[in-house]
CSV table of C-alpha atoms and ligand atoms in Angstrom, one decimal:
chain,number,residue,atom,x,y,z
A,1,MET,CA,20.8,9.4,-17.4
A,2,PHE,CA,17.6,7.6,-17.0
A,3,LEU,CA,15.3,7.2,-14.0
A,4,GLN,CA,12.9,4.2,-13.5
A,5,PRO,CA,10.0,4.8,-11.1
A,6,ILE,CA,9.6,2.4,-8.1
A,7,PHE,CA,6.0,2.3,-6.9
A,8,SER,CA,4.8,1.7,-3.4
A,9,PHE,CA,2.1,-1.0,-3.3
A,10,ARG,CA,0.7,0.6,-0.2
A,11,THR,CA,0.2,4.1,-1.5
A,12,GLY,CA,0.4,3.6,-5.2
A,13,ARG,CA,2.9,6.4,-5.5
A,14,VAL,CA,6.4,6.6,-6.9
A,15,GLU,CA,8.5,6.8,-3.7
A,16,TYR,CA,11.8,5.8,-5.2
A,17,ALA,CA,13.5,6.0,-8.6
A,18,GLU,CA,16.5,4.0,-9.8
A,19,SER,CA,19.1,6.1,-11.7
A,20,LEU,CA,20.5,4.2,-14.6
A,21,ILE,CA,23.2,5.1,-17.1
A,22,ARG,CA,23.0,4.2,-20.7
A,23,TRP,CA,25.8,4.2,-23.1
A,24,ARG,CA,24.8,5.5,-26.5
A,25,HIS,CA,26.8,3.2,-28.9
A,26,LYS,CA,27.1,4.3,-32.5
A,27,GLU,CA,26.1,0.9,-33.9
A,28,ARG,CA,24.5,-0.9,-31.1
A,29,GLY,CA,22.2,1.8,-29.8
A,30,LEU,CA,21.5,2.1,-26.1
A,31,ILE,CA,23.6,-0.2,-23.9
A,32,SER,CA,22.7,-0.7,-20.3
A,33,ALA,CA,25.2,-0.4,-17.4
A,34,GLY,CA,24.8,-4.1,-16.6
A,35,GLU,CA,26.3,-4.9,-20.0
A,36,PHE,CA,29.3,-2.7,-19.7
A,37,ILE,CA,29.9,-2.8,-15.9
A,38,ASP,CA,32.8,-5.3,-16.5
A,39,ILE,CA,34.5,-2.8,-18.9
A,40,ILE,CA,33.9,0.0,-16.3
A,41,ASP,CA,35.6,-2.1,-13.6
A,42,GLU,CA,38.4,-3.4,-15.8
A,43,PHE,CA,39.4,0.1,-16.9
A,44,GLN,CA,38.8,1.5,-13.4
A,45,MET,CA,36.4,4.0,-14.9
A,46,ALA,CA,34.0,3.7,-11.9
A,47,GLY,CA,35.6,6.8,-10.3
A,48,HIS,CA,35.0,8.9,-13.4
A,49,LEU,CA,31.5,7.7,-14.2
A,50,GLU,CA,30.6,8.2,-10.6
A,51,VAL,CA,31.4,11.8,-10.8
A,52,VAL,CA,29.3,12.3,-13.9
A,53,LEU,CA,26.3,10.3,-12.7
A,54,TYR,CA,26.3,11.4,-9.0
A,55,ARG,CA,26.6,15.1,-10.0
A,56,GLN,CA,23.7,14.7,-12.4
A,57,VAL,CA,21.6,13.0,-9.7
A,58,PHE,CA,22.5,15.5,-7.0
A,59,SER,CA,21.9,18.6,-9.1
A,60,LEU,CA,18.5,17.2,-10.1
A,61,LEU,CA,17.6,16.6,-6.5
A,62,ALA,CA,18.8,20.1,-5.6
A,63,ALA,CA,16.6,21.6,-8.3
A,64,TRP,CA,13.5,19.7,-7.0
A,65,ARG,CA,14.3,20.7,-3.4
A,66,ASP,CA,14.9,24.4,-4.3
A,67,GLU,CA,11.7,24.6,-6.3
A,68,GLY,CA,9.6,22.9,-3.7
A,69,VAL,CA,8.8,19.8,-5.9
A,70,GLU,CA,7.9,16.7,-4.0
A,71,TYR,CA,10.4,14.1,-5.2
A,72,PRO,CA,11.3,10.4,-4.7
A,73,VAL,CA,14.3,9.0,-3.1
A,74,VAL,CA,16.8,8.3,-5.9
A,75,THR,CA,18.9,5.1,-5.9
A,76,LEU,CA,22.5,4.9,-7.1
A,77,ASN,CA,24.0,1.6,-8.2
A,78,VAL,CA,27.4,1.4,-6.4
A,79,SER,CA,30.0,-0.8,-7.9
A,80,GLY,CA,32.4,-3.2,-6.2
A,81,VAL,CA,35.3,-1.0,-7.4
A,82,ASN,CA,33.9,2.0,-5.5
A,83,LEU,CA,33.2,0.0,-2.3
A,84,ARG,CA,36.8,-1.3,-2.2
A,85,GLN,CA,38.1,2.2,-2.2
A,86,ALA,CA,38.9,3.4,1.4
A,87,ASP,CA,37.9,7.0,0.6
A,88,PHE,CA,34.7,6.3,-1.2
A,89,CYS,CA,32.4,7.4,1.6
A,90,GLU,CA,34.2,10.7,2.0
A,91,ARG,CA,34.0,11.3,-1.8
A,92,LEU,CA,30.3,10.5,-1.9
A,93,ILE,CA,29.3,12.6,1.1
A,94,LYS,CA,31.4,15.5,-0.1
A,95,CYS,CA,29.8,15.4,-3.5
A,96,ALA,CA,26.3,15.3,-1.8
A,97,GLN,CA,27.3,18.2,0.4
A,98,LEU,CA,28.4,20.3,-2.6
A,99,TYR,CA,24.7,20.2,-3.7
A,100,GLY,CA,23.3,20.4,-0.2
A,101,ILE,CA,21.8,16.9,-0.5
A,102,LYS,CA,21.1,15.0,2.6
A,103,PRO,CA,21.8,11.2,2.6
A,104,ASP,CA,18.2,10.4,3.4
A,105,LYS,CA,17.3,11.4,-0.2
A,106,ILE,CA,19.6,8.7,-1.6
A,107,ALA,CA,19.5,4.9,-1.5
A,108,LEU,CA,22.5,2.9,-2.5
A,109,GLU,CA,22.0,-0.4,-4.5
A,110,ILE,CA,24.7,-2.9,-3.8
A,111,LEU,CA,25.2,-6.3,-5.4
A,112,GLU,CA,25.5,-9.2,-3.1
A,113,THR,CA,28.6,-10.3,-5.1
A,114,VAL,CA,30.7,-7.5,-3.6
A,115,PHE,CA,30.9,-9.5,-0.4
A,116,VAL,CA,32.6,-12.5,-2.0
A,117,ASP,CA,35.1,-10.6,-4.0
A,118,ARG,CA,38.5,-9.6,-2.7
A,119,GLY,CA,38.6,-6.7,-0.3
A,120,ALA,CA,35.3,-7.6,1.5
A,121,ASP,CA,36.5,-6.0,4.8
A,122,THR,CA,36.8,-2.6,3.2
A,123,VAL,CA,33.4,-3.2,1.5
A,124,ILE,CA,31.7,-4.0,4.8
A,125,SER,CA,33.3,-1.1,6.7
A,126,ASN,CA,32.3,1.3,3.8
A,127,ILE,CA,28.7,0.1,3.9
A,128,ARG,CA,28.6,0.5,7.7
A,129,LYS,CA,29.9,4.1,7.3
A,130,LEU,CA,27.4,4.9,4.6
A,131,SER,CA,24.5,3.6,6.7
A,132,THR,CA,25.7,5.6,9.7
A,133,LEU,CA,25.8,8.7,7.5
A,134,GLY,CA,22.1,8.1,6.7
A,135,PHE,CA,22.1,6.6,3.2
A,136,THR,CA,19.6,3.8,2.7
A,137,ILE,CA,21.3,0.5,1.8
A,138,LEU,CA,19.5,-1.9,-0.6
A,139,LEU,CA,20.8,-5.3,-1.7
A,140,ASP,CA,20.4,-5.5,-5.5
A,141,ASP,CA,19.5,-8.6,-7.5
A,142,PHE,CA,18.8,-10.4,-4.3
A,143,GLY,CA,18.8,-14.2,-4.5
A,144,THR,CA,21.4,-14.5,-7.2
A,145,GLY,CA,24.5,-14.0,-5.1
A,146,TYR,CA,26.1,-16.1,-2.5
A,147,ALA,CA,26.0,-16.4,1.3
A,148,SER,CA,23.3,-13.8,1.3
A,149,LEU,CA,21.7,-14.7,4.6
A,150,SER,CA,24.9,-14.3,6.6
A,151,HIS,CA,25.5,-10.9,5.1
A,152,LEU,CA,22.1,-9.7,6.0
A,153,MET,CA,23.2,-10.2,9.6
A,154,GLU,CA,26.6,-8.7,9.2
A,155,ILE,CA,25.8,-5.4,7.5
A,156,PRO,CA,23.2,-2.7,8.1
A,157,VAL,CA,20.9,-3.4,5.2
A,158,ASP,CA,17.6,-1.5,5.0
A,159,GLY,CA,16.0,-3.5,2.2
A,160,ILE,CA,16.4,-5.9,-0.7
A,161,LYS,CA,15.5,-5.9,-4.3
A,162,ILE,CA,14.3,-9.3,-5.4
A,163,ASP,CA,16.0,-10.2,-8.7
A,164,LYS,CA,13.9,-10.1,-11.8
A,165,SER,CA,14.7,-13.7,-12.7
A,166,PHE,CA,12.5,-14.9,-9.8
A,167,VAL,CA,9.8,-12.3,-10.4
A,168,GLN,CA,9.6,-13.2,-14.1
A,169,ASP,CA,9.1,-16.9,-13.4
A,170,VAL,CA,6.2,-16.3,-11.0
A,171,GLY,CA,3.2,-18.3,-12.1
A,172,LYS,CA,5.2,-20.8,-14.2
A,173,GLY,CA,5.1,-23.4,-11.4
A,174,GLY,CA,8.8,-23.7,-10.9
A,175,ALA,CA,10.9,-23.1,-7.8
A,176,SER,CA,11.2,-19.3,-8.4
A,177,GLU,CA,7.8,-18.7,-6.9
A,178,GLN,CA,8.8,-20.4,-3.7
A,179,ILE,CA,12.1,-18.5,-3.6
A,180,ALA,CA,10.3,-15.2,-4.1
A,181,SER,CA,7.8,-16.0,-1.4
A,182,ALA,CA,10.5,-17.3,1.1
A,183,VAL,CA,12.6,-14.2,0.5
A,184,LEU,CA,9.6,-11.9,1.1
A,185,SER,CA,8.7,-13.7,4.3
A,186,LEU,CA,12.3,-13.6,5.6
A,187,ALA,CA,12.6,-9.9,4.8
A,188,GLN,CA,9.3,-9.2,6.7
A,189,ASP,CA,10.7,-11.1,9.7
A,190,LEU,CA,13.8,-9.0,9.6
A,191,ASN,CA,11.9,-5.7,9.1
A,192,LEU,CA,13.5,-5.1,5.7
A,193,MET,CA,11.8,-3.2,2.9
A,194,THR,CA,11.3,-5.2,-0.2
A,195,VAL,CA,11.3,-4.2,-3.9
A,196,GLY,CA,10.2,-6.6,-6.7
A,197,GLU,CA,12.3,-6.0,-9.8
A,198,GLY,CA,11.4,-6.6,-13.4
A,199,ILE,CA,7.6,-6.8,-13.0
A,200,GLU,CA,6.3,-7.1,-16.5
A,201,SER,CA,2.7,-8.4,-15.9
A,202,ALA,CA,-0.3,-7.9,-13.8
A,203,ASP,CA,0.0,-11.5,-12.6
A,204,GLN,CA,3.5,-11.0,-11.3
A,205,LEU,CA,2.4,-7.8,-9.6
A,206,ALA,CA,-0.6,-9.5,-8.0
A,207,TYR,CA,1.6,-12.4,-6.7
A,208,LEU,CA,4.1,-10.1,-5.1
A,209,GLU,CA,1.5,-7.9,-3.6
A,210,LEU,CA,-0.3,-11.0,-2.1
A,211,LYS,CA,3.0,-12.0,-0.5
A,212,GLY,CA,3.5,-8.7,1.1
A,213,CYS,CA,6.1,-7.1,-1.1
A,214,ASP,CA,6.3,-3.3,-0.4
A,215,PHE,CA,7.5,-1.8,-3.7
A,216,GLY,CA,7.5,-2.7,-7.4
A,217,GLN,CA,9.6,-1.7,-10.4
A,218,GLY,CA,9.4,-2.9,-14.0
A,219,TYR,CA,8.1,-2.4,-17.5
A,220,HIS,CA,4.5,-3.2,-16.2
A,221,PHE,CA,4.7,0.2,-14.4
A,222,SER,CA,7.2,2.1,-16.5
A,223,ARG,CA,10.4,1.7,-18.4
A,224,PRO,CA,13.4,3.8,-17.4
A,225,ILE,CA,12.6,7.3,-18.4
A,226,GLU,CA,15.1,9.9,-19.7
A,227,MET,CA,15.9,12.4,-17.0
A,228,GLN,CA,14.3,15.4,-18.6
A,229,GLU,CA,11.1,13.6,-19.2
A,230,PHE,CA,11.0,12.2,-15.7
A,231,ASP,CA,11.4,15.7,-14.4
A,232,THR,CA,8.5,16.9,-16.6
A,233,LEU,CA,6.2,14.0,-15.4
A,234,LEU,CA,7.1,14.5,-11.8
A,235,ARG,CA,6.3,18.2,-12.0
A,236,ALA,CA,3.0,17.4,-13.7
A,237,GLY,CA,2.1,15.2,-10.8
A,238,ALA,CA,2.1,12.0,-12.8
A,239,PHE,CA,3.7,10.0,-10.0
A,240,GLY,CA,1.2,10.9,-7.2
A,241,LEU,CA,4.1,11.5,-5.1
A,242,ASN,CA,4.7,11.5,-1.4
A,243,SER,CA,8.3,12.1,-0.7
A,244,ASP,CA,8.0,10.8,2.8
A,245,SER,CA,8.9,7.2,2.7
A,246,VAL,CA,6.9,6.1,5.7
A,247,SER,CA,7.3,2.3,5.5
A,248,LEU,CA,11.1,2.5,5.5
A,249,ARG,CA,11.2,4.7,8.5
A,250,VAL,CA,8.8,2.6,10.4
A,251,ARG,CA,10.8,-0.6,9.6
A,252,ARG,CA,14.1,1.1,10.4
A,253,ALA,CA,12.8,2.2,13.8
A,254,ALA,CA,11.5,-1.3,14.5
A,255,ARG,CA,14.8,-2.9,13.7
A,256,HIS,CA,16.7,-0.5,15.9
A,257,ALA,CA,14.3,-1.1,18.7
A,258,ASN,CA,15.0,-4.9,18.6
B,1,G,O1,20.2,-5.2,-11.8
B,1,G,P1,19.5,-3.9,-11.6
B,1,G,O2,18.5,-4.0,-10.5
B,1,G,O3,20.3,-2.7,-11.6
B,1,G,O4,18.5,-3.9,-12.9
B,1,G,C1,18.2,-2.7,-13.6
B,1,G,C2,18.0,-3.1,-15.0
B,1,G,O5,16.8,-3.8,-15.2
B,1,G,C3,18.0,-1.9,-15.9
B,1,G,O6,18.8,-2.1,-17.0
B,1,G,C4,16.5,-1.9,-16.4
B,1,G,O7,16.4,-1.4,-17.7
B,1,G,C5,16.1,-3.3,-16.3
B,1,G,N1,14.7,-3.5,-16.1
B,1,G,C6,13.9,-2.7,-15.4
B,1,G,N2,12.6,-3.2,-15.4
B,1,G,C7,12.7,-4.3,-16.2
B,1,G,C8,11.6,-5.2,-16.6
B,1,G,O8,10.5,-5.1,-16.2
B,1,G,N3,12.1,-6.3,-17.3
B,1,G,C9,13.4,-6.5,-17.7
B,1,G,N4,13.7,-7.5,-18.5
B,1,G,N5,14.3,-5.6,-17.4
B,1,G,C10,14.0,-4.5,-16.6
B,2,MN,MN1,20.0,-1.8,-9.5
């Protein structure tokens, strides 16, 4: 399991970290989940991997909590297979309770594409339940899916992660820059938190910050870090951490007040 830090532009601290699984292939080396997600879905392995990954994440969070370490909110990528299962929420919350982890320490990353696949009703009702339970809901790879605007209205989203394809074309004079800028301005109007993904250069960082993006993630800051090493860095104070994610709470309150 790997964790990739997500930095707050406002505080400069690592307030979130995305958990990522890597498959150590004998010949091909490390393979990312994005490359084998279809295999996971096809063989309905999501349920099994989920147990392995979630338990690792929850036990790590429990250790930090028990030892008084200030730690970031950890994000879990949730697959369409999981969201189409009627009992997914119960399974997730039970697993979290087993380790005494409260939902406000967990953010769920959901791809927009889950809404256009079959079983969208179950998906939406699951997301509503998860949000009510207190999990933070983030739309992943935002801008690459379909009918995204209508879904922003329909489901209780807390924030969006702007897809790296837009971020990486910033400064190249194409349409990506306008899209990134429009998405940020829309998110601000809706009081959503925003994360720029795949930031690889200081120019990309500067552009997103200028446009009011809240958080940044990408090789420019840090690659995904193996769990043990992340743990060591966190305890050494390398992430300048403030576990209290103020901006999200303020935005959430503002939205509920509307
Ligand atoms: O789609 P999702 O948001 O889950 O993307 C996470 C993936 O993006 C991970 O596999 C991670 O390794 C990769 N990633 C993270 N930062 C960067 C980056 O700066 N550049 C590129 N190309 N990929 C990145
Ligand atoms: Mn993700």
